[in-house]
Amino acid sequence: HLSREAFYANLMSDGWTIVGRKSCRRMNSAAFASLRVRAEADMRPSEDSPGRTVERTIAQLRRSVSQLREAHFVDTFLKDLKVSGFANTKANLRRFIVLGLGSPSNSIVSRLQLSLAIILVDHLGLTVSEMELYDPVFTPVDEKVIESLDKIFGAINAHTRQHNLSCQGTSKVQCAKSMLLTREAADKYAGPDAKPTDTPTFWFMPHCEAVLYENVLKANWAKANALRSHIFLGNNFQTYAERWAQRKRSLGCPLHVLSAANILRVCVKIHVEGNATSQELAAFGDTSVQIIGGDADIKLPAVPLSR
């Protein structure tokens, strides 16, 4: 996780945008100030505030899931995925990794993002128990809620029975805790020295710092066929390409992200509509599902060493 100062610097240097169906505008100072307040809240020590309980957070999460299931922009997004060629890749998915979510017990934006992850797991034919989540700001309440997700939102499809069988002889808590990644495990996926992930994976990384996308892509770039089986939900790579176009030699430029932006096979934006709430806009602005393309027998373009 970046320091607070580095996080703000990344936001400004990336020229952060809020994207709707008919507009793409640079974030103004008021919107940035609002995001800064949220960032400061999410970067506080991972402790629970008074009144934050597992029961309250679960109730709030249920409402968020219902809210998004009824949202027109989510329905449109799922339909756009269906006609995009996305189905050819989703059939092989075996893993659903959630990084950079923030604290669902303390942030409505984080709850909305987690709610979309739950909806997508259903859409993909996976089970909630196949999600793996990590954020350094998770509080004890967050962790207990995550441990309960399979019980609350499980039994979505036939895969649940297979998961339940695999958990026989293991306590419910132990089985549920496997959904929580350790810092070390998360670093293997998206840290500076990340390792390749051969298993077809859905990377749910809403509004993560550019360096995290860069780490994942860089770790998997040499294995082109494996990378083509991965799906990314997060900030639009093409936005990064536009903002860094004149600064490719600058320190911290996410070169693999920029290269990926030029060879996307699928890019489906979440078009947050004008009548969406401000929290929905904050949660899903400039967010896309992206799959790196190219012919299966052709290597991905070489990327120069990052500065």
mmCIF file of C-alpha atoms in Angstrom:
data_model
loop_
_atom_site.group_PDB
_atom_site.id
_atom_site.type_symbol
_atom_site.label_atom_id
_atom_site.label_comp_id
_atom_site.label_asym_id
_atom_site.label_seq_id
_atom_site.Cartn_x
_atom_site.Cartn_y
_atom_site.Cartn_z
ATOM 1 C CA HIS A 1 0.000 0.000 0.000
ATOM 2 C CA LEU A 2 1.387 3.435 -0.901
ATOM 3 C CA SER A 3 1.985 6.183 1.623
ATOM 4 C CA ARG A 4 -0.687 8.876 1.843
ATOM 5 C CA GLU A 5 1.565 11.387 0.067
ATOM 6 C CA ALA A 6 2.369 8.952 -2.747
ATOM 7 C CA PHE A 7 -1.298 8.052 -3.099
ATOM 8 C CA TYR A 8 -2.291 11.698 -3.600
ATOM 9 C CA ALA A 9 0.607 12.211 -6.008
ATOM 10 C CA ASN A 10 -0.570 9.267 -8.076
ATOM 11 C CA LEU A 11 -4.099 10.625 -8.211
ATOM 12 C CA MET A 12 -2.921 13.982 -9.497
ATOM 13 C CA SER A 13 -0.287 12.635 -11.883
ATOM 14 C CA ASP A 14 -2.734 10.148 -13.377
ATOM 15 C CA GLY A 15 -5.130 12.996 -14.155
ATOM 16 C CA TRP A 16 -7.967 11.102 -12.499
ATOM 17 C CA THR A 17 -11.294 11.232 -14.302
ATOM 18 C CA ILE A 18 -14.912 10.532 -13.598
ATOM 19 C CA VAL A 19 -16.526 8.876 -16.604
ATOM 20 C CA GLY A 20 -20.223 8.683 -17.437
ATOM 21 C CA ARG A 21 -22.077 7.537 -20.551
ATOM 22 C CA LYS A 22 -21.814 10.938 -22.221
ATOM 23 C CA SER A 23 -18.945 12.631 -20.467
ATOM 24 C CA CYS A 24 -15.328 12.271 -19.495
ATOM 25 C CA ARG A 25 -14.071 15.092 -17.332
ATOM 26 C CA ARG A 26 -11.055 15.773 -15.225
ATOM 27 C CA MET A 27 -11.775 15.551 -11.515
ATOM 28 C CA ASN A 28 -12.271 19.040 -10.098
ATOM 29 C CA SER A 29 -10.812 20.255 -6.814
ATOM 30 C CA ALA A 30 -14.033 19.689 -4.865
ATOM 31 C CA ALA A 31 -14.309 16.096 -6.084
ATOM 32 C CA PHE A 32 -10.648 15.501 -5.349
ATOM 33 C CA ALA A 33 -11.115 16.904 -1.844
ATOM 34 C CA SER A 34 -13.984 14.472 -1.326
ATOM 35 C CA LEU A 35 -11.828 11.581 -2.513
ATOM 36 C CA ARG A 36 -9.037 12.746 -0.226
ATOM 37 C CA VAL A 37 -11.385 12.588 2.766
ATOM 38 C CA ARG A 38 -12.275 9.018 1.821
ATOM 39 C CA ALA A 39 -8.627 8.109 1.285
ATOM 40 C CA GLU A 40 -7.674 9.455 4.704
ATOM 41 C CA ALA A 41 -10.504 7.485 6.285
ATOM 42 C CA ASP A 42 -9.427 4.293 4.547
ATOM 43 C CA MET A 43 -5.787 4.781 5.560
ATOM 44 C CA ARG A 44 -6.487 5.027 9.270
ATOM 45 C CA PRO A 45 -5.448 2.132 11.500
ATOM 46 C CA SER A 46 -7.610 -0.924 10.959
ATOM 47 C CA GLU A 47 -9.763 -0.467 14.051
ATOM 48 C CA ASP A 48 -13.516 -0.502 14.421
ATOM 49 C CA SER A 49 -15.379 2.672 15.260
ATOM 50 C CA PRO A 50 -18.024 2.632 18.014
ATOM 51 C CA GLY A 51 -21.282 1.223 16.722
ATOM 52 C CA ARG A 52 -19.670 -0.703 13.867
ATOM 53 C CA THR A 53 -20.851 -4.271 14.322
ATOM 54 C CA VAL A 54 -20.943 -7.394 12.192
ATOM 55 C CA GLU A 55 -24.741 -7.451 12.243
ATOM 56 C CA ARG A 56 -25.043 -3.805 11.187
ATOM 57 C CA THR A 57 -22.487 -4.200 8.396
ATOM 58 C CA ILE A 58 -24.176 -7.351 7.068
ATOM 59 C CA ALA A 59 -27.526 -5.553 6.996
ATOM 60 C CA GLN A 60 -25.938 -2.620 5.157
ATOM 61 C CA LEU A 61 -24.256 -4.985 2.711
ATOM 62 C CA ARG A 62 -27.534 -6.764 1.985
ATOM 63 C CA ARG A 63 -29.116 -3.408 1.168
ATOM 64 C CA SER A 64 -26.199 -2.482 -1.086
ATOM 65 C CA VAL A 65 -26.474 -5.749 -3.018
ATOM 66 C CA SER A 66 -30.223 -5.196 -3.472
ATOM 67 C CA GLN A 67 -29.579 -1.591 -4.524
ATOM 68 C CA LEU A 68 -27.158 -2.626 -7.244
ATOM 69 C CA ARG A 69 -29.260 -5.551 -8.462
ATOM 70 C CA GLU A 70 -32.020 -3.024 -9.134
ATOM 71 C CA ALA A 71 -29.724 -0.354 -10.620
ATOM 72 C CA HIS A 72 -30.191 0.187 -14.334
ATOM 73 C CA PHE A 73 -26.481 0.823 -14.905
ATOM 74 C CA VAL A 74 -25.580 -2.574 -13.418
ATOM 75 C CA ASP A 75 -28.167 -4.328 -15.594
ATOM 76 C CA THR A 76 -26.741 -2.524 -18.646
ATOM 77 C CA PHE A 77 -23.190 -3.426 -17.619
ATOM 78 C CA LEU A 78 -24.014 -7.148 -17.322
ATOM 79 C CA LYS A 79 -25.760 -7.077 -20.706
ATOM 80 C CA ASP A 80 -22.744 -5.320 -22.259
ATOM 81 C CA LEU A 81 -20.507 -8.062 -20.866
ATOM 82 C CA LYS A 82 -22.701 -10.711 -22.456
ATOM 83 C CA VAL A 83 -22.269 -9.328 -25.982
ATOM 84 C CA SER A 84 -18.604 -8.367 -25.656
ATOM 85 C CA GLY A 85 -16.926 -11.743 -26.116
ATOM 86 C CA PHE A 86 -16.379 -11.842 -22.369
ATOM 87 C CA ALA A 87 -18.109 -15.231 -22.092
ATOM 88 C CA ASN A 88 -15.282 -16.978 -23.966
ATOM 89 C CA THR A 89 -12.858 -16.125 -21.175
ATOM 90 C CA LYS A 90 -15.152 -16.354 -18.148
ATOM 91 C CA ALA A 91 -15.861 -20.046 -18.783
ATOM 92 C CA ASN A 92 -12.372 -20.976 -17.581
ATOM 93 C CA LEU A 93 -12.213 -18.789 -14.471
ATOM 94 C CA ARG A 94 -11.112 -20.541 -11.298
ATOM 95 C CA ARG A 95 -10.229 -17.654 -9.001
ATOM 96 C CA PHE A 96 -11.708 -14.283 -7.996
ATOM 97 C CA ILE A 97 -9.235 -11.969 -6.255
ATOM 98 C CA VAL A 98 -10.384 -8.736 -4.600
ATOM 99 C CA LEU A 99 -7.704 -6.164 -3.757
ATOM 100 C CA GLY A 100 -7.832 -2.566 -2.550
ATOM 101 C CA LEU A 101 -11.462 -2.683 -1.464
ATOM 102 C CA GLY A 102 -11.193 -0.474 1.605
ATOM 103 C CA SER A 103 -13.256 -1.075 4.731
ATOM 104 C CA PRO A 104 -16.850 -2.221 4.049
ATOM 105 C CA SER A 105 -17.857 -1.534 7.654
ATOM 106 C CA ASN A 106 -16.696 2.085 7.447
ATOM 107 C CA SER A 107 -17.280 3.080 3.816
ATOM 108 C CA ILE A 108 -20.427 2.928 1.699
ATOM 109 C CA VAL A 109 -18.232 3.083 -1.418
ATOM 110 C CA SER A 110 -16.398 -0.050 -0.278
ATOM 111 C CA ARG A 111 -19.718 -1.789 0.435
ATOM 112 C CA LEU A 112 -20.974 -0.940 -3.044
ATOM 113 C CA GLN A 113 -17.802 -2.320 -4.594
ATOM 114 C CA LEU A 114 -18.025 -5.506 -2.532
ATOM 115 C CA SER A 115 -21.690 -5.788 -3.541
ATOM 116 C CA LEU A 116 -20.760 -5.655 -7.215
ATOM 117 C CA ALA A 117 -18.136 -8.348 -6.605
ATOM 118 C CA ILE A 118 -20.827 -10.579 -5.089
ATOM 119 C CA ILE A 119 -23.121 -9.950 -8.066
ATOM 120 C CA LEU A 120 -20.307 -10.685 -10.519
ATOM 121 C CA VAL A 121 -19.420 -13.939 -8.769
ATOM 122 C CA ASP A 122 -23.022 -15.014 -9.330
ATOM 123 C CA HIS A 123 -22.872 -13.849 -12.955
ATOM 124 C CA LEU A 124 -19.645 -15.793 -13.531
ATOM 125 C CA GLY A 125 -21.058 -19.042 -12.161
ATOM 126 C CA LEU A 126 -18.555 -19.063 -9.300
ATOM 127 C CA THR A 127 -19.315 -19.212 -5.585
ATOM 128 C CA VAL A 128 -18.768 -16.504 -3.018
ATOM 129 C CA SER A 129 -16.431 -18.904 -1.229
ATOM 130 C CA GLU A 130 -14.059 -18.734 -4.207
ATOM 131 C CA MET A 131 -13.367 -15.055 -3.552
ATOM 132 C CA GLU A 132 -9.988 -14.132 -2.031
ATOM 133 C CA LEU A 133 -9.812 -10.694 -0.414
ATOM 134 C CA TYR A 134 -7.140 -8.464 1.041
ATOM 135 C CA ASP A 135 -6.824 -4.873 2.127
ATOM 136 C CA PRO A 136 -4.538 -3.680 4.940
ATOM 137 C CA VAL A 137 -7.357 -1.516 6.303
ATOM 138 C CA PHE A 138 -9.741 -4.425 6.954
ATOM 139 C CA THR A 139 -10.961 -4.158 10.542
ATOM 140 C CA PRO A 140 -11.948 -7.093 12.782
ATOM 141 C CA VAL A 141 -15.585 -6.439 11.837
ATOM 142 C CA ASP A 142 -14.662 -6.483 8.130
ATOM 143 C CA GLU A 143 -12.874 -9.785 8.560
ATOM 144 C CA LYS A 144 -15.819 -11.374 10.366
ATOM 145 C CA VAL A 145 -18.219 -10.123 7.681
ATOM 146 C CA ILE A 146 -15.981 -11.567 4.959
ATOM 147 C CA GLU A 147 -15.850 -14.868 6.845
ATOM 148 C CA SER A 148 -19.669 -14.849 6.755
ATOM 149 C CA LEU A 149 -20.103 -14.011 3.051
ATOM 150 C CA ASP A 150 -20.468 -17.594 1.913
ATOM 151 C CA LYS A 151 -23.144 -18.252 4.533
ATOM 152 C CA ILE A 152 -25.023 -15.047 3.656
ATOM 153 C CA PHE A 153 -24.727 -15.042 -0.139
ATOM 154 C CA GLY A 154 -23.685 -18.637 -0.856
ATOM 155 C CA ALA A 155 -25.651 -21.476 -2.419
ATOM 156 C CA ILE A 156 -25.701 -19.460 -5.638
ATOM 157 C CA ASN A 157 -25.072 -22.381 -7.958
ATOM 158 C CA ALA A 158 -24.139 -26.019 -8.139
ATOM 159 C CA HIS A 159 -20.467 -25.337 -7.389
ATOM 160 C CA THR A 160 -21.424 -24.618 -3.776
ATOM 161 C CA ARG A 161 -21.952 -28.316 -3.094
ATOM 162 C CA GLN A 162 -18.439 -29.111 -4.297
ATOM 163 C CA HIS A 163 -17.028 -26.383 -2.050
ATOM 164 C CA ASN A 164 -18.980 -27.657 0.943
ATOM 165 C CA LEU A 165 -17.641 -31.165 0.365
ATOM 166 C CA SER A 166 -14.082 -29.832 0.233
ATOM 167 C CA CYS A 167 -14.653 -28.252 3.648
ATOM 168 C CA GLN A 168 -15.779 -31.431 5.390
ATOM 169 C CA GLY A 169 -13.718 -32.044 8.475
ATOM 170 C CA THR A 170 -12.870 -28.346 8.711
ATOM 171 C CA SER A 171 -14.646 -25.900 10.976
ATOM 172 C CA LYS A 172 -16.824 -23.281 9.306
ATOM 173 C CA VAL A 173 -14.587 -20.505 10.606
ATOM 174 C CA GLN A 174 -11.431 -22.147 9.270
ATOM 175 C CA CYS A 175 -13.046 -22.705 5.880
ATOM 176 C CA ALA A 176 -14.354 -19.138 5.679
ATOM 177 C CA LYS A 177 -11.012 -17.661 6.743
ATOM 178 C CA SER A 178 -9.444 -19.049 3.572
ATOM 179 C CA MET A 179 -11.204 -16.185 1.794
ATOM 180 C CA LEU A 180 -8.978 -13.686 3.628
ATOM 181 C CA LEU A 181 -5.547 -13.342 2.077
ATOM 182 C CA THR A 182 -2.545 -12.567 4.225
ATOM 183 C CA ARG A 183 -0.309 -9.640 3.340
ATOM 184 C CA GLU A 184 2.313 -12.091 2.128
ATOM 185 C CA ALA A 185 -0.163 -13.882 -0.138
ATOM 186 C CA ALA A 186 -1.448 -10.590 -1.535
ATOM 187 C CA ASP A 187 2.117 -9.464 -2.258
ATOM 188 C CA LYS A 188 2.675 -12.630 -4.295
ATOM 189 C CA TYR A 189 -0.223 -11.529 -6.499
ATOM 190 C CA ALA A 190 0.308 -7.764 -6.681
ATOM 191 C CA GLY A 191 3.407 -6.777 -4.733
ATOM 192 C CA PRO A 192 6.680 -5.407 -6.179
ATOM 193 C CA ASP A 193 7.992 -8.967 -6.576
ATOM 194 C CA ALA A 194 4.692 -10.561 -7.620
ATOM 195 C CA LYS A 195 4.775 -14.062 -9.083
ATOM 196 C CA PRO A 196 2.955 -15.272 -12.218
ATOM 197 C CA THR A 197 -0.597 -16.521 -11.693
ATOM 198 C CA ASP A 198 -1.236 -19.395 -14.069
ATOM 199 C CA THR A 199 -4.808 -20.035 -12.913
ATOM 200 C CA PRO A 200 -7.424 -18.088 -14.945
ATOM 201 C CA THR A 201 -8.322 -15.266 -12.575
ATOM 202 C CA PHE A 202 -10.788 -12.412 -12.247
ATOM 203 C CA TRP A 203 -8.894 -9.473 -10.725
ATOM 204 C CA PHE A 204 -11.404 -7.214 -8.957
ATOM 205 C CA MET A 205 -9.312 -4.103 -8.232
ATOM 206 C CA PRO A 206 -11.578 -1.029 -8.212
ATOM 207 C CA HIS A 207 -9.696 2.272 -7.997
ATOM 208 C CA CYS A 208 -6.402 0.679 -6.987
ATOM 209 C CA GLU A 209 -3.179 2.606 -7.419
ATOM 210 C CA ALA A 210 -1.587 2.244 -10.856
ATOM 211 C CA VAL A 211 1.394 0.448 -9.347
ATOM 212 C CA LEU A 212 -0.789 -2.522 -8.302
ATOM 213 C CA TYR A 213 -2.130 -3.066 -11.833
ATOM 214 C CA GLU A 214 1.433 -2.649 -13.090
ATOM 215 C CA ASN A 215 2.748 -5.274 -10.661
ATOM 216 C CA VAL A 216 0.140 -7.854 -11.692
ATOM 217 C CA LEU A 217 0.637 -7.264 -15.411
ATOM 218 C CA LYS A 218 4.426 -7.243 -15.164
ATOM 219 C CA ALA A 219 4.469 -10.522 -13.221
ATOM 220 C CA ASN A 220 2.300 -12.255 -15.840
ATOM 221 C CA TRP A 221 3.498 -10.543 -19.033
ATOM 222 C CA ALA A 222 5.975 -13.236 -20.048
ATOM 223 C CA LYS A 223 3.243 -15.905 -20.011
ATOM 224 C CA ALA A 224 1.021 -14.486 -22.726
ATOM 225 C CA ASN A 225 -1.432 -17.365 -22.926
ATOM 226 C CA ALA A 226 -2.016 -17.308 -19.176
ATOM 227 C CA LEU A 227 -2.434 -13.531 -19.126
ATOM 228 C CA ARG A 228 -5.046 -13.708 -21.882
ATOM 229 C CA SER A 229 -7.139 -15.901 -19.550
ATOM 230 C CA HIS A 230 -7.204 -13.202 -16.872
ATOM 231 C CA ILE A 231 -9.931 -10.574 -16.501
ATOM 232 C CA PHE A 232 -9.359 -7.206 -14.860
ATOM 233 C CA LEU A 233 -11.965 -4.940 -13.301
ATOM 234 C CA GLY A 234 -10.505 -1.619 -12.307
ATOM 235 C CA ASN A 235 -9.501 1.784 -13.568
ATOM 236 C CA ASN A 236 -9.615 2.001 -17.347
ATOM 237 C CA PHE A 237 -6.151 1.239 -18.768
ATOM 238 C CA GLN A 238 -6.811 3.558 -21.700
ATOM 239 C CA THR A 239 -7.246 6.460 -19.286
ATOM 240 C CA TYR A 240 -3.749 5.794 -17.982
ATOM 241 C CA ALA A 241 -2.419 5.663 -21.555
ATOM 242 C CA GLU A 242 -3.910 9.088 -22.280
ATOM 243 C CA ARG A 243 -2.631 10.673 -19.081
ATOM 244 C CA TRP A 244 0.893 9.258 -19.380
ATOM 245 C CA ALA A 245 1.239 9.690 -23.159
ATOM 246 C CA GLN A 246 3.750 12.525 -22.848
ATOM 247 C CA ARG A 247 5.476 11.194 -19.731
ATOM 248 C CA LYS A 248 6.489 7.652 -20.568
ATOM 249 C CA ARG A 249 10.030 8.287 -19.351
ATOM 250 C CA SER A 250 8.836 9.657 -16.033
ATOM 251 C CA LEU A 251 9.488 7.884 -12.759
ATOM 252 C CA GLY A 252 6.649 5.537 -11.874
ATOM 253 C CA CYS A 253 5.123 5.345 -15.336
ATOM 254 C CA PRO A 254 3.040 2.111 -15.477
ATOM 255 C CA LEU A 255 4.505 0.854 -18.749
ATOM 256 C CA HIS A 256 2.787 -2.542 -18.728
ATOM 257 C CA VAL A 257 -0.569 -0.872 -18.109
ATOM 258 C CA LEU A 258 0.070 1.447 -21.069
ATOM 259 C CA SER A 259 1.031 -1.489 -23.290
ATOM 260 C CA ALA A 260 -2.027 -3.451 -22.199
ATOM 261 C CA ALA A 261 -4.269 -0.501 -23.093
ATOM 262 C CA ASN A 262 -3.215 -0.859 -26.737
ATOM 263 C CA ILE A 263 -4.051 -4.553 -27.054
ATOM 264 C CA LEU A 264 -7.320 -4.979 -25.177
ATOM 265 C CA ARG A 265 -9.572 -7.661 -26.628
ATOM 266 C CA VAL A 266 -12.457 -6.684 -24.373
ATOM 267 C CA CYS A 267 -13.088 -3.368 -22.646
ATOM 268 C CA VAL A 268 -16.552 -2.925 -21.125
ATOM 269 C CA LYS A 269 -17.094 0.272 -19.169
ATOM 270 C CA ILE A 270 -19.471 0.642 -16.277
ATOM 271 C CA HIS A 271 -21.560 3.575 -17.476
ATOM 272 C CA VAL A 272 -22.682 5.180 -14.247
ATOM 273 C CA GLU A 273 -25.697 7.210 -15.243
ATOM 274 C CA GLY A 274 -26.602 10.758 -14.292
ATOM 275 C CA ASN A 275 -29.292 9.576 -11.872
ATOM 276 C CA ALA A 276 -26.869 7.346 -9.971
ATOM 277 C CA THR A 277 -25.997 8.316 -6.422
ATOM 278 C CA SER A 278 -22.788 10.166 -5.656
ATOM 279 C CA GLN A 279 -21.574 7.064 -3.839
ATOM 280 C CA GLU A 280 -22.190 4.907 -6.920
ATOM 281 C CA LEU A 281 -20.279 7.419 -9.029
ATOM 282 C CA ALA A 282 -17.383 7.369 -6.569
ATOM 283 C CA ALA A 283 -17.411 3.565 -6.485
ATOM 284 C CA PHE A 284 -17.557 2.887 -10.222
ATOM 285 C CA GLY A 285 -16.469 6.002 -12.145
ATOM 286 C CA ASP A 286 -13.876 5.229 -14.849
ATOM 287 C CA THR A 287 -14.191 1.503 -14.100
ATOM 288 C CA SER A 288 -14.028 -1.158 -16.806
ATOM 289 C CA VAL A 289 -13.750 -4.887 -17.280
ATOM 290 C CA GLN A 290 -10.711 -5.499 -19.492
ATOM 291 C CA ILE A 291 -9.182 -8.559 -21.139
ATOM 292 C CA ILE A 292 -5.847 -8.417 -22.906
ATOM 293 C CA GLY A 293 -6.092 -9.660 -26.469
ATOM 294 C CA GLY A 294 -3.821 -10.704 -29.281
ATOM 295 C CA ASP A 295 -3.505 -13.997 -31.118
ATOM 296 C CA ALA A 296 -2.850 -16.986 -28.898
ATOM 297 C CA ASP A 297 0.411 -17.905 -30.652
ATOM 298 C CA ILE A 298 1.895 -14.382 -30.699
ATOM 299 C CA LYS A 299 4.018 -12.970 -27.895
ATOM 300 C CA LEU A 300 2.900 -9.811 -26.167
ATOM 301 C CA PRO A 301 4.877 -6.696 -27.108
ATOM 302 C CA ALA A 302 8.134 -6.142 -25.254
ATOM 303 C CA VAL A 303 7.916 -3.561 -22.489
ATOM 304 C CA PRO A 304 10.979 -1.505 -21.527
ATOM 305 C CA LEU A 305 12.206 -1.653 -17.947
ATOM 306 C CA SER A 306 10.302 0.669 -15.621
ATOM 307 C CA ARG A 307 12.116 3.639 -14.207
#
